Short mmCIF file of C-alpha atoms and ligand atoms in Angstrom, two decimals:
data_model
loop_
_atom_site.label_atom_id
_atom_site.label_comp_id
_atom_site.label_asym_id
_atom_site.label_seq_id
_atom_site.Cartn_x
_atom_site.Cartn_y
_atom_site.Cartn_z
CA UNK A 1432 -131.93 38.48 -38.47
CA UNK A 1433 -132.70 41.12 -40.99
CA UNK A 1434 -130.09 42.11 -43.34
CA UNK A 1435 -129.49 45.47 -43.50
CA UNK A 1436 -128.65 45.65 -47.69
CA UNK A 1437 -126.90 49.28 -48.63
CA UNK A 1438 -129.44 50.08 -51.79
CA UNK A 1439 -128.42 52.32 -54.58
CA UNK A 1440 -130.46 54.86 -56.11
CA UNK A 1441 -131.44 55.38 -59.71
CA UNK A 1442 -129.37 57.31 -61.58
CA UNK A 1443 -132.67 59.91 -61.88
CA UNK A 1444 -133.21 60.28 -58.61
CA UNK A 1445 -130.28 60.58 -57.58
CA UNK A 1446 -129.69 63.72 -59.71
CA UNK A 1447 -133.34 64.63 -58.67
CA UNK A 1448 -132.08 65.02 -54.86
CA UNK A 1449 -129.37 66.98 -55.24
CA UNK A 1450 -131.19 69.25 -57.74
CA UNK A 1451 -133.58 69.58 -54.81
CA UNK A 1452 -131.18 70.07 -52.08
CA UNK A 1453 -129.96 73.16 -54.55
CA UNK A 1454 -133.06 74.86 -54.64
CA UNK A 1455 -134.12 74.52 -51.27
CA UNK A 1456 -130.78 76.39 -50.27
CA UNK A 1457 -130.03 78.80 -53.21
CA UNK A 1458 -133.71 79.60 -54.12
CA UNK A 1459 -132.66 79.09 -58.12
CA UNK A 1460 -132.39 76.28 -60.52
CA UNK A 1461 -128.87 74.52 -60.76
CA UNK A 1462 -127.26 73.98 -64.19
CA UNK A 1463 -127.16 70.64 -64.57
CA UNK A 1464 -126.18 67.40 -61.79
CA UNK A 1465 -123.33 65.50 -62.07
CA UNK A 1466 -122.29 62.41 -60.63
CA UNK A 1467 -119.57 59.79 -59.79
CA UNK A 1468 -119.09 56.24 -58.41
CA UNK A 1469 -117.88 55.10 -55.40
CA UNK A 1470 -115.69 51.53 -56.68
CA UNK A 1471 -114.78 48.49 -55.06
CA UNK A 1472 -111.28 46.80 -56.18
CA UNK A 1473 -111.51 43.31 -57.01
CA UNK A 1474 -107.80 42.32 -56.74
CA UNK A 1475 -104.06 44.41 -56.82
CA UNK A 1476 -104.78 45.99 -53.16
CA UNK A 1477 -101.85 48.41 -51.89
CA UNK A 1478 -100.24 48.51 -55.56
CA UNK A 1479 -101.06 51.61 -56.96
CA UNK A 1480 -98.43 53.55 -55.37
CA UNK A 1481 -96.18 51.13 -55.95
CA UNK A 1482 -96.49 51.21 -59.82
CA UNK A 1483 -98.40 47.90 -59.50
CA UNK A 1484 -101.52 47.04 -61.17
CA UNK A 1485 -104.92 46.95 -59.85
CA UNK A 1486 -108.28 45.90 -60.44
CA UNK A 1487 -111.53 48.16 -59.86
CA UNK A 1488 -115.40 48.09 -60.86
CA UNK A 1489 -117.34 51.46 -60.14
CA UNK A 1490 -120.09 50.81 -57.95
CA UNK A 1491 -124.01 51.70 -59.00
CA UNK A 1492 -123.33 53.90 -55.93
CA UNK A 1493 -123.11 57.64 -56.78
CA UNK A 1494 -121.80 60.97 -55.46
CA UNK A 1495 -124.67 63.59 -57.15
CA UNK A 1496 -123.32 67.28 -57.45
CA UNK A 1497 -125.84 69.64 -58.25
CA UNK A 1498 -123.72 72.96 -59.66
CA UNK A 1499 -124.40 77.03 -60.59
CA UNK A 1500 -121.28 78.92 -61.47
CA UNK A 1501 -120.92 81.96 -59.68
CA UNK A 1502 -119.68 85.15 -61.14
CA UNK A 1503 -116.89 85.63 -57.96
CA UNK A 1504 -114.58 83.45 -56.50
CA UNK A 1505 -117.43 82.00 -53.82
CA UNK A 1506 -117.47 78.32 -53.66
CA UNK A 1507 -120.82 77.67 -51.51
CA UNK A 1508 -121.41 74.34 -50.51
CA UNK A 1509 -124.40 71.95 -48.67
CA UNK A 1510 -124.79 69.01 -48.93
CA UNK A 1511 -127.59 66.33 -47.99
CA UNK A 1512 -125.69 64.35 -45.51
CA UNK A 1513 -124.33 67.49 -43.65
CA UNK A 1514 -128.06 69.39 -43.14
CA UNK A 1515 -126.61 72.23 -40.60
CA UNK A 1516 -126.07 74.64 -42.94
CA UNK A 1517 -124.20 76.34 -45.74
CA UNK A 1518 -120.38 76.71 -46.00
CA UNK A 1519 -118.92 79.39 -48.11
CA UNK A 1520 -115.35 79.41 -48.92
CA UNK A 1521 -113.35 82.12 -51.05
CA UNK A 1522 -111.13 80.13 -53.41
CA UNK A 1523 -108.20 82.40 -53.25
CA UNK A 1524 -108.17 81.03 -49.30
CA UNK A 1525 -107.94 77.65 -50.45
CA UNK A 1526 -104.67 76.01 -49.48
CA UNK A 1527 -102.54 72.88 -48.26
CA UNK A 1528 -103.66 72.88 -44.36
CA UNK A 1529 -106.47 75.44 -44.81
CA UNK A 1530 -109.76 73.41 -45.30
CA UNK A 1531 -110.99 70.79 -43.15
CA UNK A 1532 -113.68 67.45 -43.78
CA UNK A 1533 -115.39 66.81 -47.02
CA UNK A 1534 -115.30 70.54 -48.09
CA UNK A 1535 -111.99 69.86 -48.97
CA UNK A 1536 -112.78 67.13 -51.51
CA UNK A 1537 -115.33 69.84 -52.79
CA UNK A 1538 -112.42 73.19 -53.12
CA UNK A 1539 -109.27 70.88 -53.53
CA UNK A 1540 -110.48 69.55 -57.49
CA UNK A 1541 -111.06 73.33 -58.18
CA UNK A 1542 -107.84 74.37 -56.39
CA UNK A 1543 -106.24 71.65 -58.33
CA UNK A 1544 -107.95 72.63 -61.83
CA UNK A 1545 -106.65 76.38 -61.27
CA UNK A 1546 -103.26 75.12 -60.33
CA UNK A 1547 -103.49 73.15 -63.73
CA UNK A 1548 -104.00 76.36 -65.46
CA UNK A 1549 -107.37 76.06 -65.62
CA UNK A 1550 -109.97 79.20 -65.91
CA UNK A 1551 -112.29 77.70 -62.96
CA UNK A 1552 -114.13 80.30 -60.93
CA UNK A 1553 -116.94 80.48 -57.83
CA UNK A 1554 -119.75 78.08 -58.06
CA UNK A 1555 -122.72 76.92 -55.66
CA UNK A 1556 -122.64 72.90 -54.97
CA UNK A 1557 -125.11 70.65 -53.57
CA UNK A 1558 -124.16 67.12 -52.50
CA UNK A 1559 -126.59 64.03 -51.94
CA UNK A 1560 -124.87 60.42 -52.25
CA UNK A 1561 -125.70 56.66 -51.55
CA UNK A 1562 -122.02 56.02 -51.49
CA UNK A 1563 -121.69 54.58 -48.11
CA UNK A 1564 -119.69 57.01 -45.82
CA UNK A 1565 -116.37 55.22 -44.54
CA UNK A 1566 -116.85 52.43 -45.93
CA UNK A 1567 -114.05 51.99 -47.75
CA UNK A 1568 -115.69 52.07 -50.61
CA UNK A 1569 -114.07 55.46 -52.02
CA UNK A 1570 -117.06 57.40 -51.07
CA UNK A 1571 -114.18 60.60 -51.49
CA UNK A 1572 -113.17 59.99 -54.82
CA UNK A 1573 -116.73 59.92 -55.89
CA UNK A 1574 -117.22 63.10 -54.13
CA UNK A 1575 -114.08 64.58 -56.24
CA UNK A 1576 -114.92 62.73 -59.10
CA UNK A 1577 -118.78 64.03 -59.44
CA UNK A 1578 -117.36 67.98 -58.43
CA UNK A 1579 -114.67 67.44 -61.22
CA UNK A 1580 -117.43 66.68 -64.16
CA UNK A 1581 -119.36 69.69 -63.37
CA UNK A 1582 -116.63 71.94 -62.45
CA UNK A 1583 -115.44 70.52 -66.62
CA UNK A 1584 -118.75 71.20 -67.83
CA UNK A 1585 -119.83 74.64 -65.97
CA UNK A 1586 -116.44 76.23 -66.82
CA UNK A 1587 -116.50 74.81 -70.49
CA UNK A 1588 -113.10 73.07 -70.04
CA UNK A 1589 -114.16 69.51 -72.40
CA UNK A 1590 -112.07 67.18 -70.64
CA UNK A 1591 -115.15 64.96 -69.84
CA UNK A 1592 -115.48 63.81 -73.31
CA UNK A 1593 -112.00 62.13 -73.56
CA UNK A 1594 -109.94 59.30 -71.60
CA UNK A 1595 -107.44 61.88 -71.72
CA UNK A 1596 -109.40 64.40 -70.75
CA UNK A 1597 -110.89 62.14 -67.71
CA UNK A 1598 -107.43 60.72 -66.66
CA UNK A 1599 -106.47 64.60 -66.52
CA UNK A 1600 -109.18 64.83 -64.40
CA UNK A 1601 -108.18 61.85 -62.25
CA UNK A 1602 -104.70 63.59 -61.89
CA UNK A 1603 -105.81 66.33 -60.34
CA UNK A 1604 -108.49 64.76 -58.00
CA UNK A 1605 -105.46 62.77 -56.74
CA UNK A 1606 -103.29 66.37 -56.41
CA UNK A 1607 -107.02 67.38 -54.11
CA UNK A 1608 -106.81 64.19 -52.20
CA UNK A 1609 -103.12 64.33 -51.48
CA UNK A 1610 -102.56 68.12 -50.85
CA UNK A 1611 -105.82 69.47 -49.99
CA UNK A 1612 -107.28 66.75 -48.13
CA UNK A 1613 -104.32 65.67 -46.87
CA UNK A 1614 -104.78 61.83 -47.42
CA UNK A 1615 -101.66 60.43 -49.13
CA UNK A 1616 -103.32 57.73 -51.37
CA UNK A 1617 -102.28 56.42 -54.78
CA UNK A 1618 -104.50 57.20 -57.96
CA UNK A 1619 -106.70 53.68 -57.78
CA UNK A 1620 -110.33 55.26 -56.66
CA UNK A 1621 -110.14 58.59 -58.62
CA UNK A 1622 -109.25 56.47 -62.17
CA UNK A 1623 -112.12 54.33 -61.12
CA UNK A 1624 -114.49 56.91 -60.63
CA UNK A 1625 -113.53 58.38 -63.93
CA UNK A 1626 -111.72 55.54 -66.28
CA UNK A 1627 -114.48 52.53 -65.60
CA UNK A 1628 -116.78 51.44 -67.64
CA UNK A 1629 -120.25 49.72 -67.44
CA UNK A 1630 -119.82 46.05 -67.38
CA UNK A 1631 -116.20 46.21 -67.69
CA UNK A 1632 -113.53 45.84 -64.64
CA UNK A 1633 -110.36 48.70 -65.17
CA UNK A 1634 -107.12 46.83 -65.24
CA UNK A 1635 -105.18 49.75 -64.06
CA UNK A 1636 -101.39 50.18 -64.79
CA UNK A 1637 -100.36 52.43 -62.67
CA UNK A 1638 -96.63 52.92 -63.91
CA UNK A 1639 -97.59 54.87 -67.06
CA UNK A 1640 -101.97 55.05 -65.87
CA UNK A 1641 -102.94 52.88 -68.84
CA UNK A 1642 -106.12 51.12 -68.57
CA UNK A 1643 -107.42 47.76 -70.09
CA UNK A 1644 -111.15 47.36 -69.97
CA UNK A 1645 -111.76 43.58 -68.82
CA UNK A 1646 -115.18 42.37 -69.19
CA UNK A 1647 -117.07 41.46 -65.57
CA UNK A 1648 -120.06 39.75 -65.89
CA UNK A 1649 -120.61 37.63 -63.28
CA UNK A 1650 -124.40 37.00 -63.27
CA UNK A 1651 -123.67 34.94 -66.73
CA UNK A 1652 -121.43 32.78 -64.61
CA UNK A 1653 -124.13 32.41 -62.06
CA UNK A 1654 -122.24 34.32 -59.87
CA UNK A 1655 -122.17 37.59 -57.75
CA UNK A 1656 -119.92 39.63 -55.75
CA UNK A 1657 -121.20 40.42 -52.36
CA UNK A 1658 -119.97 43.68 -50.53
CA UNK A 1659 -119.77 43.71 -46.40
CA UNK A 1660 -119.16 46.95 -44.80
CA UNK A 1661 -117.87 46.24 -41.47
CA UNK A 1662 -118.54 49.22 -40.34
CA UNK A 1663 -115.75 48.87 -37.96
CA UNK A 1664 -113.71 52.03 -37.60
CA UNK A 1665 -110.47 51.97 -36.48
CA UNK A 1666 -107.55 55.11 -35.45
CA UNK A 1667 -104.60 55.56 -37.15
CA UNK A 1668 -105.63 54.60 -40.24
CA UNK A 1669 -103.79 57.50 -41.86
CA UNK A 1670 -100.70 57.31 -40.10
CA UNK A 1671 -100.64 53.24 -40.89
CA UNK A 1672 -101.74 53.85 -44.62
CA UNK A 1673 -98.82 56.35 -44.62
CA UNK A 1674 -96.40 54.19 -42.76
CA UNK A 1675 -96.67 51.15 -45.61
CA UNK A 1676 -96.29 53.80 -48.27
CA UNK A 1677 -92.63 54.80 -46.61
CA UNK A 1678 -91.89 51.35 -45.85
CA UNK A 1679 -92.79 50.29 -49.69
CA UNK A 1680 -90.40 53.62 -50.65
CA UNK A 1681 -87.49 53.19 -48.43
CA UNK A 1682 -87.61 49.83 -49.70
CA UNK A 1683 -87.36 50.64 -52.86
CA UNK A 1684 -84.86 52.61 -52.71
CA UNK A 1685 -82.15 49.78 -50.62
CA UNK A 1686 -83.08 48.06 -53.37
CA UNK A 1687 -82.18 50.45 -56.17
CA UNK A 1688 -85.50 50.51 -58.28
CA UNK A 1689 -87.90 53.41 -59.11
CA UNK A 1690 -90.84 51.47 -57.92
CA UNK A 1691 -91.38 47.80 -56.42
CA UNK A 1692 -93.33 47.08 -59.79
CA UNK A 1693 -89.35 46.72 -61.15
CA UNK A 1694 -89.05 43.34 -59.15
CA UNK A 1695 -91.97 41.97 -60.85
CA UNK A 1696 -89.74 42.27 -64.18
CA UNK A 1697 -86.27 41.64 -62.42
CA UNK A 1698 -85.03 38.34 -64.12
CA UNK A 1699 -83.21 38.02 -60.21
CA UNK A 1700 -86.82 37.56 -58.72
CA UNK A 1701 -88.25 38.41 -55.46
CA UNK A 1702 -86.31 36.11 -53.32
CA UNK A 1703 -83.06 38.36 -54.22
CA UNK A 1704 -84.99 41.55 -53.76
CA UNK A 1705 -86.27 40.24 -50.00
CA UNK A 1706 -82.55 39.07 -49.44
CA UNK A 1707 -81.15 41.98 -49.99
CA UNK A 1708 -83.72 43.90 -47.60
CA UNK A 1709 -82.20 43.99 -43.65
CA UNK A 1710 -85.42 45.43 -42.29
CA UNK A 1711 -88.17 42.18 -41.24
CA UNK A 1712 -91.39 44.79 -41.84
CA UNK A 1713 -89.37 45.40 -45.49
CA UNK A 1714 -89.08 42.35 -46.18
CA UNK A 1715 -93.06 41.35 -45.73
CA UNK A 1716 -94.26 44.53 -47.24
CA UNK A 1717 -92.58 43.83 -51.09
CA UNK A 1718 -93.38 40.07 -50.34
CA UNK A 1719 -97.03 41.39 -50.01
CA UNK A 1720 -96.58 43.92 -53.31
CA UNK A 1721 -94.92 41.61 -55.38
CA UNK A 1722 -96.86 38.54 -55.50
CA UNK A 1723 -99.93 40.86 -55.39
CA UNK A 1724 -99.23 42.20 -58.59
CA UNK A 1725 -98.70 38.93 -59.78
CA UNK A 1726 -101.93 37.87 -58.86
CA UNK A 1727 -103.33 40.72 -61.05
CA UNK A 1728 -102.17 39.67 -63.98
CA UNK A 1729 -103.60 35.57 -62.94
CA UNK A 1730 -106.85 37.40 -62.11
CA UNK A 1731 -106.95 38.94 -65.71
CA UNK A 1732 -106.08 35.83 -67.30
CA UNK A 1733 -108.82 33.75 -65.45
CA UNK A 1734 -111.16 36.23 -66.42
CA UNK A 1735 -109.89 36.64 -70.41
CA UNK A 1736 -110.34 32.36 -70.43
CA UNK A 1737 -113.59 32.42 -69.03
CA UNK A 1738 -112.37 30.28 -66.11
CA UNK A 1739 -114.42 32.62 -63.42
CA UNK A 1740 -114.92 30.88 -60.25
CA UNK A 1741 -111.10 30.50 -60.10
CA UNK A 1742 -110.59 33.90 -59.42
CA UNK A 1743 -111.98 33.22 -55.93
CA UNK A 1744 -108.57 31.27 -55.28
CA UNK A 1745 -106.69 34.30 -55.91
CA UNK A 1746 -108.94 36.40 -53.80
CA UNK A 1747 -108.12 34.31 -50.53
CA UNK A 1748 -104.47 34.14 -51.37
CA UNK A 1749 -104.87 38.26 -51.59
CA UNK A 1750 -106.52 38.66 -48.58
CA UNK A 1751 -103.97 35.84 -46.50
CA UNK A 1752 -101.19 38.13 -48.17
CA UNK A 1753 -102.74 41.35 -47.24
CA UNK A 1754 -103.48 39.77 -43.15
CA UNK A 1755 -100.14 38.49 -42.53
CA UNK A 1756 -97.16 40.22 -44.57
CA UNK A 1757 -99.14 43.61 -45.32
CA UNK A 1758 -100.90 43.85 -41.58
CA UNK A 1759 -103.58 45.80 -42.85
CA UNK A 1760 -106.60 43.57 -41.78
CA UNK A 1761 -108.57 43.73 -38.84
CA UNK A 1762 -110.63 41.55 -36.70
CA UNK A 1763 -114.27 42.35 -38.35
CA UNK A 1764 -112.43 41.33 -41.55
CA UNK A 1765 -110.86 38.58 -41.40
CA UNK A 1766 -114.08 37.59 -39.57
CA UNK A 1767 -116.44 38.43 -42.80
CA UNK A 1768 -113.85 36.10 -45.27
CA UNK A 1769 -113.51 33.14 -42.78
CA UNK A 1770 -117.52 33.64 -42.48
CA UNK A 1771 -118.54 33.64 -46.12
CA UNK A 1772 -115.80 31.03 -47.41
CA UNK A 1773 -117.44 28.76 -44.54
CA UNK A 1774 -120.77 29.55 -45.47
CA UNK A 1775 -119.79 28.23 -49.32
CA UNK A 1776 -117.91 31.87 -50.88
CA UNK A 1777 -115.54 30.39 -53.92
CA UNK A 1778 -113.38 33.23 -52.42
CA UNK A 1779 -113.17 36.32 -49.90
CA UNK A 1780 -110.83 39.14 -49.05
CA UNK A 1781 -110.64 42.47 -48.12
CA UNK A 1782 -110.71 45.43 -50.30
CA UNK A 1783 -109.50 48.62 -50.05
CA UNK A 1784 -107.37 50.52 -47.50
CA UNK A 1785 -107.83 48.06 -44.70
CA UNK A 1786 -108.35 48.46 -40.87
CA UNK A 1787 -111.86 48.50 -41.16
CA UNK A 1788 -113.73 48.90 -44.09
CA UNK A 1789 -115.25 46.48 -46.43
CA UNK A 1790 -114.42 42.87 -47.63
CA UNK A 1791 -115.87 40.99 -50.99
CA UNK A 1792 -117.22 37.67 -51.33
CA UNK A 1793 -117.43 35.50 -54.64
CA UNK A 1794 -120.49 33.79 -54.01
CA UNK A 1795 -123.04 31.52 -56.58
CA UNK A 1796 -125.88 34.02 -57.06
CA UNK A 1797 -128.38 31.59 -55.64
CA UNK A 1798 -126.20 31.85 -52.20
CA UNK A 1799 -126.34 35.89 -51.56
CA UNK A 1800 -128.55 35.51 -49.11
CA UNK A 1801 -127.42 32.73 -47.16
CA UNK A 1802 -123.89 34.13 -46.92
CA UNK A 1803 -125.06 37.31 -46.23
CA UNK A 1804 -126.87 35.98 -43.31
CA UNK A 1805 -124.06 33.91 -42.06
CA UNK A 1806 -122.04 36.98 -41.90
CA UNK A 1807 -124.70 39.16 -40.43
CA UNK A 1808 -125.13 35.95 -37.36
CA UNK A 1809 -121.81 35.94 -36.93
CA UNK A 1810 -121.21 39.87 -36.25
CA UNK A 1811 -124.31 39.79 -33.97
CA UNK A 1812 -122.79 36.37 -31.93
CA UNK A 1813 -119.24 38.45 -31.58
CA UNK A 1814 -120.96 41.62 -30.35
CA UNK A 1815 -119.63 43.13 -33.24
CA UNK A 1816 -122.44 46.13 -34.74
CA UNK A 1817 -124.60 44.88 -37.72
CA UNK A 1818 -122.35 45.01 -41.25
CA UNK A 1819 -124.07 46.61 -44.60
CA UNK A 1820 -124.06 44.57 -47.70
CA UNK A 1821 -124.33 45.08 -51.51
CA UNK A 1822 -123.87 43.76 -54.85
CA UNK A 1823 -121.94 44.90 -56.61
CA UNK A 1824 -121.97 45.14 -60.99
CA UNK A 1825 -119.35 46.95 -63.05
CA UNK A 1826 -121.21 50.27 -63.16
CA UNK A 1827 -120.85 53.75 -65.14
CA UNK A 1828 -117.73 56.42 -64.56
CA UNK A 1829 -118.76 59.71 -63.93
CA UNK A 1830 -120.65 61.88 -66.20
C1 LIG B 1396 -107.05 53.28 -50.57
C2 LIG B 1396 -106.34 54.31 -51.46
C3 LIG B 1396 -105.96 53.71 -52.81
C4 LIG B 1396 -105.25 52.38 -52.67
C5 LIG B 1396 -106.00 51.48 -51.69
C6 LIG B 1396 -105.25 50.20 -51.40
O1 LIG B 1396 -108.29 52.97 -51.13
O2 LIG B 1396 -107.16 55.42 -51.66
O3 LIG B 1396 -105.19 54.64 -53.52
O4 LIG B 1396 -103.92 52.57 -52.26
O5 LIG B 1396 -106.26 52.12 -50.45
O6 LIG B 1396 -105.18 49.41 -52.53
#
C-alpha cells in the first residue's frame, strides 16, 4: 500500500504561489507574502481555556498570504484552494454573524485590528497553503496568523517585530476566531502560529499567555513524531467542542475557582474538587483537565532531563484520559494509537480538538515507515478512507 505522505513546501515557493495566484487575479504585483504555520500540540489537549498549560510545535506547513493595500475599505480575496472566483467584501459590513467560511478568518483579524484601534484599511489577498484542510492541524489559525503579519506590515503597525507585539496579534486572531468565525476555541493554535519558534516546542501558560521555549529535537534522540490525519469528519463538532467548554465553566464555578487551572494549585487536591462536583459528565471533564495539566508540566521535565522516549508514556496516558473522561475521541483515532503503539510507537494520542482529526505517534526514526504502513493497512482492512501522514519538526512562527 502506498502511503499517501502530506509534503510541505519550501518556504520560497510557497510565497512564490501565492504571489502568483495575486497576479493572475489583480493583474499587479503584491507587496510582499506572508505566511504562518499550521501546529500540532504535543501534550496539554483541552487546557487552554481552562487556564491550563499546553504544548505546541508549528508545523513546516504554511498558510502564504500574498497582500496590496487598497486605498478604500475593499477587502478582495482568492485564494488557491477556492479557484471559483473573487470575493469582495466592504469592511464596514463586517460583523458577528455577517461573513461565512474561510473569508471570515481573512476580514475577522482586520475587523479585530480596527476594533483594537488599529488604522487598518482595504487590501487585496491571495491565499495558497499546504496546511492540510480539516485536519486538525489549525489550518485556520495559520490562515489568521499569515493575514495578521501582512495586515502588521502593509498598514505599518510593527507588532511583528515583538513577542508583545505577536501575542497582540494572537489576541486578536482569537477575538476573529471567536466572534467572526464563530468557533469558540481557546488561544492554543493562534500563539502557536505566532509565539513558536524553530526547533523549540511553546510551553504555553495560558492563565497570564506566558511562553517558555522548550527545546524539541527529536532526530538527536533518534526519534520522530509521526502525524496521521484521519481524515474522518465527524458533525457536531462545534456544538461538542462548545459543550466541554460549558461543562469545564459551570464546573468551575460549583467549585468556586476562576479557572480549573486553580485545582492544580489547591493544597485540597482533585479528589475534593471531583467530590464536591454532583454532575457524573463534571466530574470526568476536570478529572480529564486536571491531571492533563499535570502531565504538562512531567512532559517538560522529561524533556529539560533529556529523558525523551519517556514522554511517549505520558502521551498514551493523555490520549486514555482524553477517550474515556474527556469523550472527545473517535473510532479512526483510537484506531491510529492502538495501531502505531502495536506496530512499536513509544507512545500515541490524539491531538487537537478531537472527533476526527489527527493523532501523533512517537516513533524511533528508523520505524516511520513501518508504522506508517501499519496504520495505513489497518484503515484500508476497516474500510476506513486512506489517512495522510507527516513529520513533524518544531518549525518557524509567522513572518
Ligand atoms: C482546538 C482549539 C484549541 C484547543 C484545542 C484542544 O484546536 O482551537 O484552542 O482548545 O482544540 O486542546
Amino acid at each position: 500500500m502506498s502511503i499517501d505522505w502530506l509534503e510541505d513546501w519550501a518556504p520560497t515557493d510557497g510565497a512564490e504561489r501565492a504571489a502568483s495566484v495575486f497576479r493572475t487575479r489583480f493583474d499587479t504585483e503584491p507587496e510582499g507574502t506572508w505566511s504562518a504555520p499550521g501546529r500540532v500540540n504535543l501534550i496539554g489537549e483541552h487546557t487552554d481555556y481552562n487556564g491550563g498549560l499546553c504544548l505546541p510545535i508549528a508545523l513546516p506547513h504554511r498558510t502564504y498570504a500574498a497582500v496590496r493595500r487598497r486605498d478604500d475599505d475593499l477587502v478582495r480575496l482568492v485564494s488557491a484552494q477556492e479557484p471559483t472566483g473573487l470575493r469582495t467584501l466592504d469592511l464596514a459590513d463586517v460583523a458577528p454573524g455577517a461573513v461565512d467560511g474561510w473569508v471570515g478568518y481573512v476580514v475577522g483579524v482586520a475587523w479585530a485590528l480596527r476594533q483594537a484601534g488599529h488604522a487598518i484599511g482595504g487590501f487585496d489577498v491571495a491565499i495558497d497553503s499546504c496546511v492540510p484542510y480539516g485536519a486538525g492541524l489549525s489550518s485556520s489559525a495559520a490562515l489568521e496568523a499569515s493575514v495578521a503579519v501582512a495586515l502588521d506590515a502593509v498598514f505599518g503597525l510593527g507588532l511583528e517585530g515583538s513577542d508583545e507585539g505577536r501575542t497582540t496579534l494572537a489576541a486578536l486572531c482569537v477575538r476573529a476566531e471567536n466572534e467572526i468565525a464563530g468557533a469558540p476555541t481557546g488561544g492554543m493554535d493562534q500563539a502557536a502560529a505566532l509565539r513558536a519558534r524553530e526547533g523549540d516546542a511553546l510551553l504555553l501558560d495560558c492563565l497570564d499567555g506566558s511562553v517558555r521555549h522548550v527545546p524539541f529535537d527529536l532526530a538527536a534522540h533518534d526519534l520522530a513524531l509521526l502525524v496521521v490525519d484521519t481524515r474522518a469528519e465527524h458533525a457536531l463538532v462545534d456544538g461538542q467542542y462548545a459543550a466541554r467548554r460549558a461543562a469545564c465553566e459551570a464546573a468551575a464555578a460549583t467549585l468556586g475557582v476562576e479557572t480549573l487551572r486553580e485545582i492544580n494549585s489547591d493544597p485540597r487536591g482533585l479528589e475534593w474538587a471531583l467530590d464536591k462536583l454532583d454532575d457524573e459528565d463534571q466530574v470526568r471533564r476536570v478529572r480529564h483537565v486536571v491531571t492533563e495539566i499535570d502531565r504538562v508540566t512531567w512532559f517538560v521535565a522529561l524533556l529539560d532531563a533529556g529523558e525523551v522516549s519517556l514522554i511517549g508514556t505520558l502521551m498514551n496516558q493523555s490520549h486514555a484520559s482524553l477517550r474515556d473522561d474527556y469523550e472527545v475521541s473517535c473510532r479512526e483515532l483510537d484506531l491510529v494509537v492502538d495501531t502505531a503503539r502495536a506496530a512499536g510507537a513509544l507512545g500515541a494520542r490524539m491531538t487537537g480538538g478531537g472527533f476526527g482529526g489527527s493523532a501523533i505517534a512517537l516513533v524511533a526514526a528508523d520505524e516511520v515507515d513501518r508504522v506508517a504502513h501499519a496504520v495505513a493497512d489497518a484503515f484500508a482492512d476497516a474500510g476506513l478512507r486512506a489517512p495522510g501522514f507527516l513529520v513533524a519538526t518544531a518549525s518557524a512562527p509567522a513572518s
